[in-house]
mmCIF file of C-alpha atoms in Angstrom:
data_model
loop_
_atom_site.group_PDB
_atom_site.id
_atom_site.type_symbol
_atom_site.label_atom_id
_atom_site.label_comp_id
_atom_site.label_asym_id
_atom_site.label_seq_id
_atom_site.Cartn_x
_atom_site.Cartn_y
_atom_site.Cartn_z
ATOM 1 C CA UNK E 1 6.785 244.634 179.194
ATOM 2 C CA UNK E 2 6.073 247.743 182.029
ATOM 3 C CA UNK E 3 3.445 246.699 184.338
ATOM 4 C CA UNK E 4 1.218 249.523 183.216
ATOM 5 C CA UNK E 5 0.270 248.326 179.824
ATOM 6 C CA UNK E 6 -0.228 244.567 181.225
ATOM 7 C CA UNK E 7 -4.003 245.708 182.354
ATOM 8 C CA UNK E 8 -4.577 247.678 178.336
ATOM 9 C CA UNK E 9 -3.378 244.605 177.152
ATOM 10 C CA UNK E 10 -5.694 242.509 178.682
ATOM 11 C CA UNK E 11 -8.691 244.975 178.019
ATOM 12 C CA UNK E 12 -7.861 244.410 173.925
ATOM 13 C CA UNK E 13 -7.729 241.115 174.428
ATOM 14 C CA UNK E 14 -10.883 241.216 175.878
ATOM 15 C CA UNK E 15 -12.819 243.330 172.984
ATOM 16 C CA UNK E 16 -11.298 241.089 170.434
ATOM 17 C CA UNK E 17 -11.913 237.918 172.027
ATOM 18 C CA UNK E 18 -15.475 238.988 172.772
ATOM 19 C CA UNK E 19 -17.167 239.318 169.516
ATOM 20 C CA UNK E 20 -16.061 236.247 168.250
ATOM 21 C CA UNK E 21 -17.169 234.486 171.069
ATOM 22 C CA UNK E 22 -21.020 236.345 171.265
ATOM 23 C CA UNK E 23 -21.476 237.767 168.078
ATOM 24 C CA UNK E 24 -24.208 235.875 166.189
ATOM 25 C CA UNK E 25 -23.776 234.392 162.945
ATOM 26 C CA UNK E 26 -26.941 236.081 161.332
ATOM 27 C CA UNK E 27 -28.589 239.390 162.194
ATOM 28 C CA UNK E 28 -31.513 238.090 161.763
ATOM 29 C CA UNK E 29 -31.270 235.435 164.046
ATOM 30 C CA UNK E 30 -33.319 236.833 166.774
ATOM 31 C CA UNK E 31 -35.953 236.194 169.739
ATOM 32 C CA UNK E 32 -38.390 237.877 168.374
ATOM 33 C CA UNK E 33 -38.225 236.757 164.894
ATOM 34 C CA UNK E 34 -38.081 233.184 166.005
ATOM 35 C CA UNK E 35 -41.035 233.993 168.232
ATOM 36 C CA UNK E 36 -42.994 235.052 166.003
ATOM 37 C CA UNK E 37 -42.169 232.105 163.704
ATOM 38 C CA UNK E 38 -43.656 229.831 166.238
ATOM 39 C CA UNK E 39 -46.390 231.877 166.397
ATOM 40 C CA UNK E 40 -47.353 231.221 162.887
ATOM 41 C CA UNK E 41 -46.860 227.436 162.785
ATOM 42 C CA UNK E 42 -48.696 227.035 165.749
ATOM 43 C CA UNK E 43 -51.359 228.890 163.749
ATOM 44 C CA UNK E 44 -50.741 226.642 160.803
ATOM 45 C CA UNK E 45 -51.297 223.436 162.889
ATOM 46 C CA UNK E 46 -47.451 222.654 162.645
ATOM 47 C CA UNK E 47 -46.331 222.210 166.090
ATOM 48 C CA UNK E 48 -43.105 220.402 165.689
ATOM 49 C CA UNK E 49 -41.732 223.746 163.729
ATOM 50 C CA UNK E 50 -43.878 225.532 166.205
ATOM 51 C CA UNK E 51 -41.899 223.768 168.758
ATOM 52 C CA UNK E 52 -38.238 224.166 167.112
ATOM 53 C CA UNK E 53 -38.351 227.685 166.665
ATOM 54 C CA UNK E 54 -39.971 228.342 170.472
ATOM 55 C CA UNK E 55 -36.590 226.310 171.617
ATOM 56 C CA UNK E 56 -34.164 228.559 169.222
ATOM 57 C CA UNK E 57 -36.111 231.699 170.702
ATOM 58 C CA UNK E 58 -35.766 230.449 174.572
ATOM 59 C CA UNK E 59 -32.076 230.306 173.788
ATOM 60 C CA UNK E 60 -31.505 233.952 173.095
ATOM 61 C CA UNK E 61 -34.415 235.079 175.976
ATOM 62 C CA UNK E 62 -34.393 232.174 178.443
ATOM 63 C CA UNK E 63 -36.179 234.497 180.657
ATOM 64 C CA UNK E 64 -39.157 235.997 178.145
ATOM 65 C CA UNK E 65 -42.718 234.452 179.533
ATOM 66 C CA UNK E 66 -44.399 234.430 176.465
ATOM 67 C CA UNK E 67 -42.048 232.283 174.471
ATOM 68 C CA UNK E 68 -41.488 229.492 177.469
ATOM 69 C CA UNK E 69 -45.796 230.137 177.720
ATOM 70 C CA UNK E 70 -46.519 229.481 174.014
ATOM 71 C CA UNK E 71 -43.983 226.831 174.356
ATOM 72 C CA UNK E 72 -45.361 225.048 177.351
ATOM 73 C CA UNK E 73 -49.057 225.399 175.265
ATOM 74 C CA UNK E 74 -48.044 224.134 172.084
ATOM 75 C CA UNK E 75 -46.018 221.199 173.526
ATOM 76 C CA UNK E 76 -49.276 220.173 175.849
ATOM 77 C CA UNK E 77 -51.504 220.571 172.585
ATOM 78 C CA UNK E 78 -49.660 217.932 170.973
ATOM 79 C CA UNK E 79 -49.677 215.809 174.207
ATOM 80 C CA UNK E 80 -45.636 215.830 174.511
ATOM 81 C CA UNK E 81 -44.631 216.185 178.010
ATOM 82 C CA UNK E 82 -40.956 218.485 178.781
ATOM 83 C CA UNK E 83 -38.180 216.978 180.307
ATOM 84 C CA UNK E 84 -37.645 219.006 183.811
ATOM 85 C CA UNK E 85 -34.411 220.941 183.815
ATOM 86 C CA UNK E 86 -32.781 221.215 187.339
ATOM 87 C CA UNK E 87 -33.192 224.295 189.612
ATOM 88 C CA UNK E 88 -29.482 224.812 188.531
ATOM 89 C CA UNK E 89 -29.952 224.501 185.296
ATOM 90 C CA UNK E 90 -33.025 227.327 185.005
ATOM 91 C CA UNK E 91 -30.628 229.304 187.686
ATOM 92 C CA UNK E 92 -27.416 229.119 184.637
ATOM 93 C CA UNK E 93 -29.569 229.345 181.988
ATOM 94 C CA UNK E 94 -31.210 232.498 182.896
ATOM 95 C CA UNK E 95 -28.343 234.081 181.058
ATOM 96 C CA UNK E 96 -28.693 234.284 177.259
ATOM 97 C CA UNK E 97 -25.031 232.869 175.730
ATOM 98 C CA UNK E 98 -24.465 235.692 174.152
ATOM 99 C CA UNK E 99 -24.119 237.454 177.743
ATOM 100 C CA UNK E 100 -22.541 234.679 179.181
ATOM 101 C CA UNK E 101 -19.729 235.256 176.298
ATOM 102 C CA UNK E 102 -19.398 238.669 177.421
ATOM 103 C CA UNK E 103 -19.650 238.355 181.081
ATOM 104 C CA UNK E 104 -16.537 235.346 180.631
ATOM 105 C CA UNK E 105 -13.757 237.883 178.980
ATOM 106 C CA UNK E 106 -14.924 240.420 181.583
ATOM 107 C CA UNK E 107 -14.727 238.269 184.318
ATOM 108 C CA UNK E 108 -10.959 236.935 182.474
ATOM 109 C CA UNK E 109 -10.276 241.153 182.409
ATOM 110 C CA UNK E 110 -11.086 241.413 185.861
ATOM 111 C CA UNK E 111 -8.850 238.846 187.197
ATOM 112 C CA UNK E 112 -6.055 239.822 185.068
ATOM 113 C CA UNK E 113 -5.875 243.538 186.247
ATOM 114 C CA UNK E 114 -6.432 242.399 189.377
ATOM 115 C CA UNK E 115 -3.421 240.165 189.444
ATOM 116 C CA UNK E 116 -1.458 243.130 188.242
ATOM 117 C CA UNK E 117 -3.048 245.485 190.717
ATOM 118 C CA UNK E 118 -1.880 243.214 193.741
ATOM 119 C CA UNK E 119 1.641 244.263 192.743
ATOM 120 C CA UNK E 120 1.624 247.773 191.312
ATOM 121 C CA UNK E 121 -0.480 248.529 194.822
ATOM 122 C CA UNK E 122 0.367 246.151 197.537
ATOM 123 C CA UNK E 123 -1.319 248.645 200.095
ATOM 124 C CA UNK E 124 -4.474 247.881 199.126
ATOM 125 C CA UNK E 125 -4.650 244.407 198.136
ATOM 126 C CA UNK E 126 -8.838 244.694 199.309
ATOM 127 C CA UNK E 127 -9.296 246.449 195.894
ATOM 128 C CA UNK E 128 -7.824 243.963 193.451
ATOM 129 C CA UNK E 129 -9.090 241.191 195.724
ATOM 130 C CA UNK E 130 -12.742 242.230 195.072
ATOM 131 C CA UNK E 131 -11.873 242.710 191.451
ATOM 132 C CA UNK E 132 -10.465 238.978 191.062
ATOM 133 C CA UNK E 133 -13.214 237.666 193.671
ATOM 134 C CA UNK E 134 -16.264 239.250 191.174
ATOM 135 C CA UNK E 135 -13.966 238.297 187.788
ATOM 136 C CA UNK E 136 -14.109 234.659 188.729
ATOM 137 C CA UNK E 137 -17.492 234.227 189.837
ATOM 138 C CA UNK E 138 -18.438 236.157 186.232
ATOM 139 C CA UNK E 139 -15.548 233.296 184.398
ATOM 140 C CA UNK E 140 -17.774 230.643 186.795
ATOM 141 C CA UNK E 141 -21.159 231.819 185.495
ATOM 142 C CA UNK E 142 -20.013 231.548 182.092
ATOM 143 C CA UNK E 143 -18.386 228.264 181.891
ATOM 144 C CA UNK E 144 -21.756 226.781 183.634
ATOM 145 C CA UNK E 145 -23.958 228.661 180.860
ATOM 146 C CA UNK E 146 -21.494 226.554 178.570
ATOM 147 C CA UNK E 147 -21.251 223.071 180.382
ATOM 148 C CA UNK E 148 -25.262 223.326 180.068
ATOM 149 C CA UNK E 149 -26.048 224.460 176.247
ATOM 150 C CA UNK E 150 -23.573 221.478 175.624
ATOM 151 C CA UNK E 151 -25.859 219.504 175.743
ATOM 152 C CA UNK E 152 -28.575 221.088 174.122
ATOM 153 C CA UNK E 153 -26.666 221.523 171.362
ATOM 154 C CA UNK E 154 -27.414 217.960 170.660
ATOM 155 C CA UNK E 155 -31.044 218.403 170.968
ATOM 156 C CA UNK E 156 -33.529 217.865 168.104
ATOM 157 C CA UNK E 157 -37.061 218.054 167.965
ATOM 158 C CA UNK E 158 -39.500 215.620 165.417
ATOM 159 C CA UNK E 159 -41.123 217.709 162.465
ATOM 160 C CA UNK E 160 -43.470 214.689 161.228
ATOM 161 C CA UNK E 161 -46.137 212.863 163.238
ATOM 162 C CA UNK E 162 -45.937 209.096 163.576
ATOM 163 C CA UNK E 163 -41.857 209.518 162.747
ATOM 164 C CA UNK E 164 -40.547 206.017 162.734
ATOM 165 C CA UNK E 165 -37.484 205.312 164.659
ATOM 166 C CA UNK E 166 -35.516 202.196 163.061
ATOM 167 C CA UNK E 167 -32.982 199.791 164.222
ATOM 168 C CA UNK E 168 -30.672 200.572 161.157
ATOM 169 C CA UNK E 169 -30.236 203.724 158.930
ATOM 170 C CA UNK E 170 -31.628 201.995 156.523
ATOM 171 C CA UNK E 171 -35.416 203.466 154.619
ATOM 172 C CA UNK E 172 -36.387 199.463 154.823
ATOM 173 C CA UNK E 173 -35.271 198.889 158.306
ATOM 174 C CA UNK E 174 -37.614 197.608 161.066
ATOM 175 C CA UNK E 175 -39.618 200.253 163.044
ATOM 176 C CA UNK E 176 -38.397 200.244 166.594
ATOM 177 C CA UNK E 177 -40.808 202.937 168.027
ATOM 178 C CA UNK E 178 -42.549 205.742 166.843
ATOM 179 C CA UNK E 179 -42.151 209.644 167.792
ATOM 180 C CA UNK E 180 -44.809 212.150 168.431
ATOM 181 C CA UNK E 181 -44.311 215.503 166.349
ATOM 182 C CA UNK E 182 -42.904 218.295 168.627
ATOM 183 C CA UNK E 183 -41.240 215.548 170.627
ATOM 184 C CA UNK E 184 -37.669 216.336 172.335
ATOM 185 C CA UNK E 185 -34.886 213.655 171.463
ATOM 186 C CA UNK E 186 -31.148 213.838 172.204
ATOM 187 C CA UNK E 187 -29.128 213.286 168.878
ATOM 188 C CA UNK E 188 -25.892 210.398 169.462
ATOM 189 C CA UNK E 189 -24.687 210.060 166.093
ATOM 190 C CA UNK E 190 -25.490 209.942 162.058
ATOM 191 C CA UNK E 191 -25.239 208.016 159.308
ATOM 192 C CA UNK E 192 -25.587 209.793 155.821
ATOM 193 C CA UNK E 193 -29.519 210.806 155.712
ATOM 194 C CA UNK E 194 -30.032 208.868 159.174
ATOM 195 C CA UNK E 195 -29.223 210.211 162.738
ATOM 196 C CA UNK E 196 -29.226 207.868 165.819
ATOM 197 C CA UNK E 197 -31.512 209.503 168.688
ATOM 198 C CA UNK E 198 -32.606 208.863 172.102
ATOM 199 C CA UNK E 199 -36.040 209.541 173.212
ATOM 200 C CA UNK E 200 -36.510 211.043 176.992
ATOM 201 C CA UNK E 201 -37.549 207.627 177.819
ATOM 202 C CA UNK E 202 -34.031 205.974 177.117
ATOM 203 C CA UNK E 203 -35.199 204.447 173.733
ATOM 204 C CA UNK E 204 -32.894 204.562 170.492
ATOM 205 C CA UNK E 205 -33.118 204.146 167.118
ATOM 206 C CA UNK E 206 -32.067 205.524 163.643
ATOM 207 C CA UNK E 207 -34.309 208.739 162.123
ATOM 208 C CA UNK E 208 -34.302 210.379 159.234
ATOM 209 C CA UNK E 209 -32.500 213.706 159.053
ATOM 210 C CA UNK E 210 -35.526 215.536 157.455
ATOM 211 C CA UNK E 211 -37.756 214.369 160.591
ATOM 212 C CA UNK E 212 -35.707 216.274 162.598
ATOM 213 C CA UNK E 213 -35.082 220.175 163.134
ATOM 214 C CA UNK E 214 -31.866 221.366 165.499
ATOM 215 C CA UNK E 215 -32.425 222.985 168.155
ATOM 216 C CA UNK E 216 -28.931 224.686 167.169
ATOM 217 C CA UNK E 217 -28.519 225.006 163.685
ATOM 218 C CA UNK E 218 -25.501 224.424 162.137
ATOM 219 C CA UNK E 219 -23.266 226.761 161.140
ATOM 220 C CA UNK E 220 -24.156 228.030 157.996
ATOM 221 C CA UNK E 221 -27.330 226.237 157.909
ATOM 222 C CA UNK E 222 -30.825 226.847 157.279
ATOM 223 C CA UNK E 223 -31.877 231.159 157.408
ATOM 224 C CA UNK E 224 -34.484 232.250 159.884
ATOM 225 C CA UNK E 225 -37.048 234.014 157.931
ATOM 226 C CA UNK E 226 -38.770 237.097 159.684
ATOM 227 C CA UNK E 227 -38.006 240.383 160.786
ATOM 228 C CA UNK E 228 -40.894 241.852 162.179
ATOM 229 C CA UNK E 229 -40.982 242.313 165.691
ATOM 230 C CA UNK E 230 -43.068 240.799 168.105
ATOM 231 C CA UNK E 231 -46.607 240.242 167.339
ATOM 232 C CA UNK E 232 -49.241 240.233 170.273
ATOM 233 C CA UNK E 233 -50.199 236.470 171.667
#
């Protein structure tokens, strides 16, 4: 293959690898939407949906004030304290995944041609330095933004006050502790309607799955209902 189609090679590569890395699954599926959402279970006196659908929204605008503010309100109404993220975290995080996706294959485009423009034009080697120097801090940026929603993708928060965490998946099983609604808890592993969670305190025990709302939903999984855009605070 000529050198000269190495760098239009990788540029297709890039716009087909992007979508299906950033696209999301449903249109509807967005800040605002989910915003909103939380806006009207807060009003409904449901903060543990108020809470889920805050989370889902600070995903796609980590940034946006008034979803981390109604957040931060809702989660002090119902006397649930938030688990401090490191400064690096907020400093990753402050790009949505769906720009992380994008700024990854350019960053992979950007070190490509540049690899290829080191030996097409030797003379300047400055030029694709810079290009492979910027590509891999954007490839760096974006693996980070992935190494930290990891995680949350195992984050759940409790729908039902008083939820009873067991020491079995089992309905009849002993009540280890009990959750707060709108509480935070990291999900381990499930068995058929039960899921095994730990608390931000280190406690575990079984839960049912219908106490429990993803912070990322499933593939295929429940809709997001709402399309209006934002409404005021």
């Amino acid at each position: 293959m000529r050198a000269s189609k190495i760098p239009m090679l990788i540029a297709g590569l890039a716009l087909w690898v992007g979508p299906a890395l950033a696209q999301p699954s449903k249109p509807a599926y967005s800040a605002d939407a989910l915003y909103n959402l939380g806006n009207a279970y807060a009003r409904a006196g449901k903060p543990g949906l108020a809470v889920l659908s805050y989370e889902r929204a600070a995903l796609l605008a980590p940034d946006d004030p008034d979803i981390n503010a109604n957040l931060g309100y809702v989660r002090a109404s119902a006397h649930v304290s938030m688990k401090p993220r490191s400064r690096y975290a907020r400093l990753a995080q402050a790009t949505s995944p769906t720009s992380a996706a994008w700024l990854g294959v350019l960053g992979i485009a950007l070190v490509g041609i540049g690899l290829v423009a080191r030996k097409v034009a030797p003379r300047h080697l400055w030029i694709p330095g810079s290009g492979i120097v910027l590509g891999a801090a954007l490839i760096a940026l974006s693996v980070s933004n992935a190494m930290l929603l990891w995680p949350r993708m195992h984050e759940a928060v409790v729908l039902i006050d008083q939820t009873p965490a067991r020491v079995s998946p089992a309905p009849m099983a002993d009540t280890a502790f009990v959750l707060r609604e709108a509480e935070s808890v990291t999900m381990t592993a499930e068995h058929e309607d039960f899921i095994l969670i730990r608390s931000n305190g280190g406690l575990v025990g079984w839960v049912a799955r219908a106490n429990l709302g993803a912070v990322v939903p499933p593939v295929g999984g429940e809709a997001e209902p709402g399309k209006t855009r934002r409404a005021a605070r």
